[in-house]
Amino acid sequence: MNLMRSIKSVDDLSSAGLIEEAERLALQDVAARYAIALTPTVAKLIDRNDPQDPIARQFVPDVAELVVAPEERADPIGDHVHSPVEGIVHRYPDRVLLKAVHVCPVYCRFCFRREMVGPQGLGTLDAAALAAAFDYIRAHEEIWEVILTGGDPLVLSPRRLAEIVGELAGIEHVKVLRFHTRVPVVDPQRIDAELIDALKASGKTLYVALHANHPRELTAEARAACARLVDAGIVMVSQSVLLKGVNDDPAVLADLMRAFVENRIKPYYLHHPDLAPGTSHFRLTIEEGQTIVAALRGRISGLCQPTYILDIPGGHGKAVIGEGAISRTGEGCYSVSDYRGGVHPYPPQG
């Protein structure tokens, strides 16, 4: 298959040698419910000789997605509960999500908004809905940060991005714009001077939060794309999801976090997988996640340490769930664990 174009169907996956012929029928059922898309960059990264390839696991559909666990839900983090107008999620007092688009260049098989994104999803906000979203932001002076997400906002053309950023530029109480994206790793050539100029058009403080889950995603092309953003004065942070079969290994996770820091990207959040429908095959237990995250402490630089978080189902926000290293043992006395598993009293005795 010509890998110069994106893969968007089960037939495309078959032609690219990414699925077995015996899987086609069952995967058509998956495709009928959840969007499929792999960019040429992602397709080329997949090792077709490795049935456990961590890149394929993230993007190639699996029949396991047809199994919906009782605890899973269509809106696992409660976006709808906190959506006062279409396209806005106002969960925390000083910041909002602006979901201008519900399309992505790739569709992650564990996506927590999988019921909302893709061709069959909520689409792109029309002019009236976008105007209402801007009006909401203008009317709420407590909003200090606008987080553009969706969907992936960097699929928009530079012209459309500039229009959105231009509207936000005129809202004085908004000081920070943050873009959540996978584009630098899945479609790195898209990060060009025109797109960067569009992002910077507001004059606001800019952050780009890059979603990547495995060190192999940070190819030479991806690193160059990130460098273009950082060299333009845009601060980058990372977001990753702790996924069974992808990065549930302290060594892999350490390599990923080091790769972020080497590329001037500050590790930010490591998400416990959300309870999205058909994603139970990706989820570890919280205890397993805590053990993996604890293994990073002391083994890699403090610059490389992400914050392990859980989005509480129902719209209650994020909670830090890393295992505590300290516990109280008495009045003014504590027990502290080091990264090797040793336990020490604090203050020291004797």
Coordinates of C-alpha atoms in Angstrom, one line a residue:
M1 CA 0.0 0.0 0.0
N2 CA 1.1 3.6 -0.7
L3 CA 2.0 4.8 2.8
M4 CA 2.0 8.4 1.6
R5 CA -1.7 8.7 2.6
S6 CA -3.5 8.1 5.9
I7 CA -5.0 4.7 6.8
K8 CA -8.7 5.2 7.6
S9 CA -10.5 1.9 7.2
V10 CA -10.2 -1.8 7.8
D11 CA -9.5 -2.4 4.1
D12 CA -6.6 0.2 4.4
L13 CA -5.2 -1.7 7.4
S14 CA -5.3 -5.0 5.5
S15 CA -3.6 -3.5 2.4
A16 CA -0.9 -2.1 4.7
G17 CA -0.3 -5.5 6.2
L18 CA -1.3 -4.3 9.7
I19 CA -4.0 -6.9 10.3
E20 CA -4.6 -10.5 9.5
E21 CA -7.3 -11.5 7.0
A22 CA -9.1 -13.4 9.6
E23 CA -9.6 -10.3 11.7
R24 CA -11.3 -8.2 9.0
L25 CA -14.9 -9.1 9.7
A26 CA -14.8 -8.5 13.4
L27 CA -12.8 -5.3 13.0
Q28 CA -15.5 -3.9 10.7
D29 CA -17.7 -4.0 13.8
V30 CA -15.1 -2.0 15.7
A31 CA -14.8 0.5 12.8
A32 CA -18.5 0.9 12.7
R33 CA -18.4 2.3 16.3
Y34 CA -15.0 3.9 16.7
A35 CA -13.0 6.0 14.2
I36 CA -9.8 4.7 12.6
A37 CA -6.9 6.8 11.4
L38 CA -3.1 6.3 11.2
T39 CA -0.9 8.8 9.5
P40 CA 1.9 7.7 7.2
T41 CA 4.4 8.6 9.9
V42 CA 2.7 6.2 12.4
A43 CA 2.2 3.4 9.9
K44 CA 5.9 3.4 9.0
L45 CA 6.8 3.2 12.7
I46 CA 5.0 -0.1 13.2
D47 CA 7.0 -3.3 13.3
R48 CA 4.9 -5.7 11.3
N49 CA 7.0 -8.6 12.6
D50 CA 6.2 -7.9 16.2
P51 CA 2.6 -8.9 17.2
Q52 CA 3.1 -7.0 20.5
D53 CA 4.4 -3.8 18.8
P54 CA 3.6 -0.9 21.2
I55 CA 2.9 1.6 18.3
A56 CA 0.4 -0.8 16.7
R57 CA -1.3 -1.4 20.0
Q58 CA -2.0 2.3 20.3
F59 CA -3.5 2.8 16.8
V60 CA -4.5 -0.4 15.2
P61 CA -8.0 -1.5 16.2
D62 CA -8.5 -4.7 18.2
V63 CA -11.6 -6.9 18.7
A64 CA -11.2 -6.4 22.4
E65 CA -12.7 -2.9 21.9
L66 CA -16.1 -4.6 21.4
V67 CA -16.0 -5.8 25.1
V68 CA -17.5 -3.0 27.3
A69 CA -16.9 -3.5 31.0
P70 CA -19.7 -2.5 33.4
E71 CA -17.8 0.4 34.9
E72 CA -17.0 2.0 31.5
R73 CA -19.0 5.0 30.3
A74 CA -19.3 7.1 27.2
D75 CA -18.2 10.3 29.0
P76 CA -15.7 8.9 31.5
I77 CA -14.4 12.2 32.9
G78 CA -17.7 14.1 32.9
D79 CA -17.1 16.7 30.2
H80 CA -20.8 17.1 29.6
V81 CA -21.5 17.8 33.2
H82 CA -19.3 20.9 33.0
S83 CA -20.3 22.1 29.5
P84 CA -22.3 25.4 29.9
V85 CA -22.2 26.0 26.1
E86 CA -21.3 23.8 23.2
G87 CA -17.5 23.4 22.9
I88 CA -16.7 24.7 26.4
V89 CA -15.8 22.6 29.4
H90 CA -15.5 24.7 32.6
R91 CA -14.5 22.2 35.3
Y92 CA -12.0 24.3 37.2
P93 CA -12.5 28.0 38.2
D94 CA -9.6 29.6 36.3
R95 CA -9.5 27.6 33.1
V96 CA -11.7 26.2 30.4
L97 CA -11.4 23.7 27.6
L98 CA -12.2 25.0 24.1
K99 CA -13.1 22.0 21.9
A100 CA -13.3 23.7 18.5
V101 CA -12.8 20.5 16.6
H102 CA -13.5 16.8 17.2
V103 CA -11.2 15.4 14.5
C104 CA -7.7 14.0 15.0
P105 CA -4.9 13.0 12.6
V106 CA -4.8 9.6 14.4
Y107 CA -7.4 7.9 16.7
C108 CA -6.0 6.3 19.8
R109 CA -7.6 3.0 20.7
F110 CA -7.8 4.1 24.3
C111 CA -9.2 7.6 23.8
F112 CA -11.4 8.8 26.6
R113 CA -13.4 10.9 24.1
R114 CA -13.8 8.1 21.6
E115 CA -17.6 8.5 21.6
M116 CA -17.2 12.2 20.6
V117 CA -14.4 12.3 18.0
G118 CA -14.0 11.1 14.5
P119 CA -16.2 11.4 11.4
Q120 CA -19.2 10.1 13.3
G121 CA -18.4 12.3 16.3
L122 CA -19.4 15.9 17.3
G123 CA -17.6 17.5 14.3
T124 CA -16.2 21.1 14.2
L125 CA -17.9 24.0 15.9
D126 CA -19.8 26.1 13.4
A127 CA -19.5 29.9 13.4
A128 CA -22.5 30.4 15.7
A129 CA -21.3 27.9 18.3
L130 CA -17.7 29.2 18.2
A131 CA -19.0 32.8 18.8
A132 CA -21.1 31.6 21.7
A133 CA -18.0 29.9 23.2
F134 CA -16.0 33.1 22.9
D135 CA -18.9 35.0 24.5
Y136 CA -18.8 32.7 27.4
I137 CA -15.1 33.2 27.9
R138 CA -15.4 36.9 27.7
A139 CA -18.2 36.9 30.2
H140 CA -16.2 35.0 32.8
E141 CA -13.3 37.1 34.0
E142 CA -12.0 34.3 36.3
I143 CA -10.8 32.4 33.2
W144 CA -7.1 32.9 33.1
E145 CA -6.2 29.9 30.7
V146 CA -7.9 28.5 27.6
I147 CA -6.9 25.0 26.7
L148 CA -7.6 24.1 23.1
T149 CA -8.3 20.5 22.7
G150 CA -10.9 18.3 21.2
G151 CA -10.0 16.5 18.8
D152 CA -6.6 17.9 18.0
P153 CA -6.6 21.6 17.4
L154 CA -3.5 21.5 15.2
V155 CA -5.4 19.7 12.5
L156 CA -7.0 23.1 11.8
S157 CA -5.5 25.2 9.0
P158 CA -3.2 28.0 10.0
R159 CA -5.8 30.4 8.8
R160 CA -8.5 28.9 11.1
L161 CA -6.1 28.7 14.0
A162 CA -5.2 32.3 13.5
E163 CA -8.8 33.3 13.6
I164 CA -9.4 31.4 16.9
V165 CA -6.2 32.7 18.5
G166 CA -7.1 36.2 17.3
E167 CA -10.4 36.1 19.1
L168 CA -8.8 35.0 22.3
A169 CA -6.1 37.7 21.9
G170 CA -8.8 40.3 22.5
I171 CA -9.9 38.9 25.8
E172 CA -7.7 40.7 28.3
H173 CA -8.3 38.4 31.3
V174 CA -7.1 35.3 29.3
K175 CA -3.3 35.2 29.9
V176 CA -2.3 31.7 28.8
L177 CA -3.2 29.5 25.8
R178 CA -2.5 25.8 25.9
F179 CA -2.8 23.4 22.9
H180 CA -3.1 19.7 23.5
T181 CA -1.9 17.8 20.4
R182 CA -0.3 14.7 19.0
V183 CA 0.6 16.4 15.7
P184 CA 4.4 16.9 16.3
V185 CA 4.8 13.1 16.6
V186 CA 2.2 11.8 14.2
D187 CA 2.4 14.4 11.4
P188 CA 5.6 16.4 12.2
Q189 CA 5.8 18.1 8.8
R190 CA 2.7 20.0 9.7
I191 CA 4.6 22.0 12.3
D192 CA 5.9 24.7 9.9
A193 CA 6.5 28.4 10.1
E194 CA 2.9 29.3 9.0
L195 CA 1.3 27.2 11.7
I196 CA 3.8 28.5 14.4
D197 CA 3.0 32.1 13.4
A198 CA -0.7 31.3 13.7
L199 CA -0.2 29.9 17.3
K200 CA 1.8 33.0 18.3
A201 CA -0.6 35.5 16.8
S202 CA -2.3 36.2 20.1
G203 CA 0.7 37.6 22.0
K204 CA -0.4 35.4 25.0
T205 CA 1.9 33.0 26.9
L206 CA 1.8 29.8 24.9
Y207 CA 2.1 26.1 26.0
V208 CA 1.9 23.1 23.8
A209 CA 1.1 19.8 25.6
L210 CA 2.4 16.9 23.5
H211 CA 0.8 13.5 23.8
A212 CA 3.2 10.6 23.3
N213 CA 3.4 7.2 25.1
H214 CA 6.4 5.4 23.8
P215 CA 10.0 6.6 23.1
R216 CA 9.8 5.3 19.5
E217 CA 7.3 8.0 18.8
L218 CA 10.0 10.6 19.2
T219 CA 11.6 10.1 15.8
A220 CA 14.1 12.4 14.3
E221 CA 11.3 14.2 12.4
A222 CA 9.2 14.5 15.6
R223 CA 12.2 15.9 17.5
A224 CA 12.8 18.5 14.7
A225 CA 9.1 19.5 14.9
C226 CA 9.3 20.0 18.6
A227 CA 12.5 22.0 18.2
R228 CA 10.7 24.3 15.8
L229 CA 8.1 25.0 18.4
V230 CA 10.5 25.5 21.3
D231 CA 12.9 27.6 19.2
A232 CA 9.9 29.9 18.5
G233 CA 9.5 30.5 22.2
I234 CA 6.6 28.1 22.8
V235 CA 7.0 26.1 26.1
M236 CA 6.3 22.4 25.7
V237 CA 5.0 19.9 28.3
S238 CA 4.1 16.3 28.0
Q239 CA 1.1 14.1 28.5
S240 CA 1.2 10.4 28.5
V241 CA -1.2 7.6 29.4
L242 CA 0.1 4.5 31.3
L243 CA -1.0 1.7 29.1
K244 CA -0.7 -2.1 29.4
G245 CA 1.4 -3.4 26.6
V246 CA 2.8 0.0 25.6
N247 CA 4.7 1.6 28.4
D248 CA 3.9 -0.4 31.6
D249 CA 7.6 -1.0 32.2
P250 CA 9.8 1.4 34.3
A251 CA 12.6 1.2 31.7
V252 CA 10.3 2.1 28.8
L253 CA 8.7 4.9 30.8
A254 CA 12.2 6.2 31.9
D255 CA 13.3 6.3 28.3
L256 CA 10.2 8.2 27.3
M257 CA 10.6 10.8 30.0
R258 CA 14.3 11.3 29.3
A259 CA 13.5 11.7 25.6
F260 CA 11.0 14.5 26.5
V261 CA 13.6 16.3 28.6
E262 CA 16.3 15.9 26.0
N263 CA 13.9 17.7 23.6
R264 CA 13.1 20.5 26.0
I265 CA 9.7 19.1 26.9
K266 CA 8.9 19.1 30.6
P267 CA 7.2 15.8 31.7
Y268 CA 3.8 16.9 33.1
Y269 CA 1.0 14.3 33.5
L270 CA 1.0 10.5 33.4
H271 CA -2.6 9.6 33.2
H272 CA -4.2 6.4 34.6
P273 CA -6.4 5.1 31.7
D274 CA -9.9 6.4 31.8
L275 CA -13.0 4.2 31.9
A276 CA -13.8 4.7 28.2
P277 CA -15.9 2.0 26.5
G278 CA -13.9 -1.0 25.2
T279 CA -10.6 0.0 26.7
S280 CA -10.2 -2.4 29.6
H281 CA -7.4 -4.3 27.9
F282 CA -5.3 -1.2 28.3
R283 CA -5.9 -0.7 32.0
L284 CA -3.6 -1.7 34.8
T285 CA -4.7 -1.5 38.4
I286 CA -3.8 1.6 40.3
E287 CA -1.5 -0.4 42.5
E288 CA 0.4 -1.6 39.4
G289 CA 0.7 1.9 38.2
Q290 CA 1.9 3.2 41.6
T291 CA 4.6 0.5 41.6
I292 CA 5.8 1.5 38.1
V293 CA 5.9 5.2 38.9
A294 CA 7.6 4.6 42.3
A295 CA 10.3 2.7 40.3
L296 CA 11.2 6.0 38.5
R297 CA 11.9 7.8 41.7
G298 CA 15.7 8.0 42.2
R299 CA 16.4 6.2 39.0
I300 CA 15.9 9.2 36.7
S301 CA 16.4 12.9 37.2
G302 CA 13.8 15.0 39.0
L303 CA 13.4 16.8 35.7
C304 CA 12.0 13.6 34.2
Q305 CA 9.4 12.8 36.8
P306 CA 5.7 13.0 35.7
T307 CA 2.8 13.4 38.0
Y308 CA 0.6 10.3 38.0
I309 CA -3.0 11.3 38.0
L310 CA -6.5 9.9 37.8
D311 CA -9.5 11.8 36.3
I312 CA -12.2 11.0 38.8
P313 CA -15.2 9.6 36.9
G314 CA -18.3 11.8 36.9
G315 CA -16.5 15.1 36.3
H316 CA -14.9 15.6 39.7
G317 CA -11.5 16.5 38.4
K318 CA -8.0 15.2 38.7
A319 CA -6.4 13.5 41.7
V320 CA -2.7 12.8 42.2
I321 CA -2.5 9.0 42.8
G322 CA 1.3 8.4 43.1
E323 CA 2.1 6.2 46.0
G324 CA 3.1 8.3 49.0
A325 CA 6.6 8.1 50.2
I326 CA 5.9 9.3 53.7
S327 CA 3.5 8.2 56.4
R328 CA 3.0 9.5 59.9
T329 CA 4.0 7.1 62.7
G330 CA 3.5 9.4 65.7
E331 CA 3.4 13.0 66.9
G332 CA 6.0 14.7 64.8
C333 CA 7.4 11.4 63.6
Y334 CA 7.2 9.9 60.1
S335 CA 8.4 6.9 58.1
V336 CA 9.9 7.7 54.7
S337 CA 10.6 5.3 51.9
D338 CA 13.6 5.7 49.6
Y339 CA 13.6 4.7 45.9
R340 CA 15.3 1.4 46.7
G341 CA 12.5 0.4 49.0
G342 CA 14.3 1.2 52.3
V343 CA 12.3 2.7 55.1
H344 CA 13.7 5.4 57.4
P345 CA 12.4 7.3 60.4
Y346 CA 12.1 11.1 60.2
P347 CA 13.5 12.8 62.1
P348 CA 16.3 10.2 62.4
Q349 CA 16.4 8.4 65.7
G350 CA 19.6 8.8 67.8

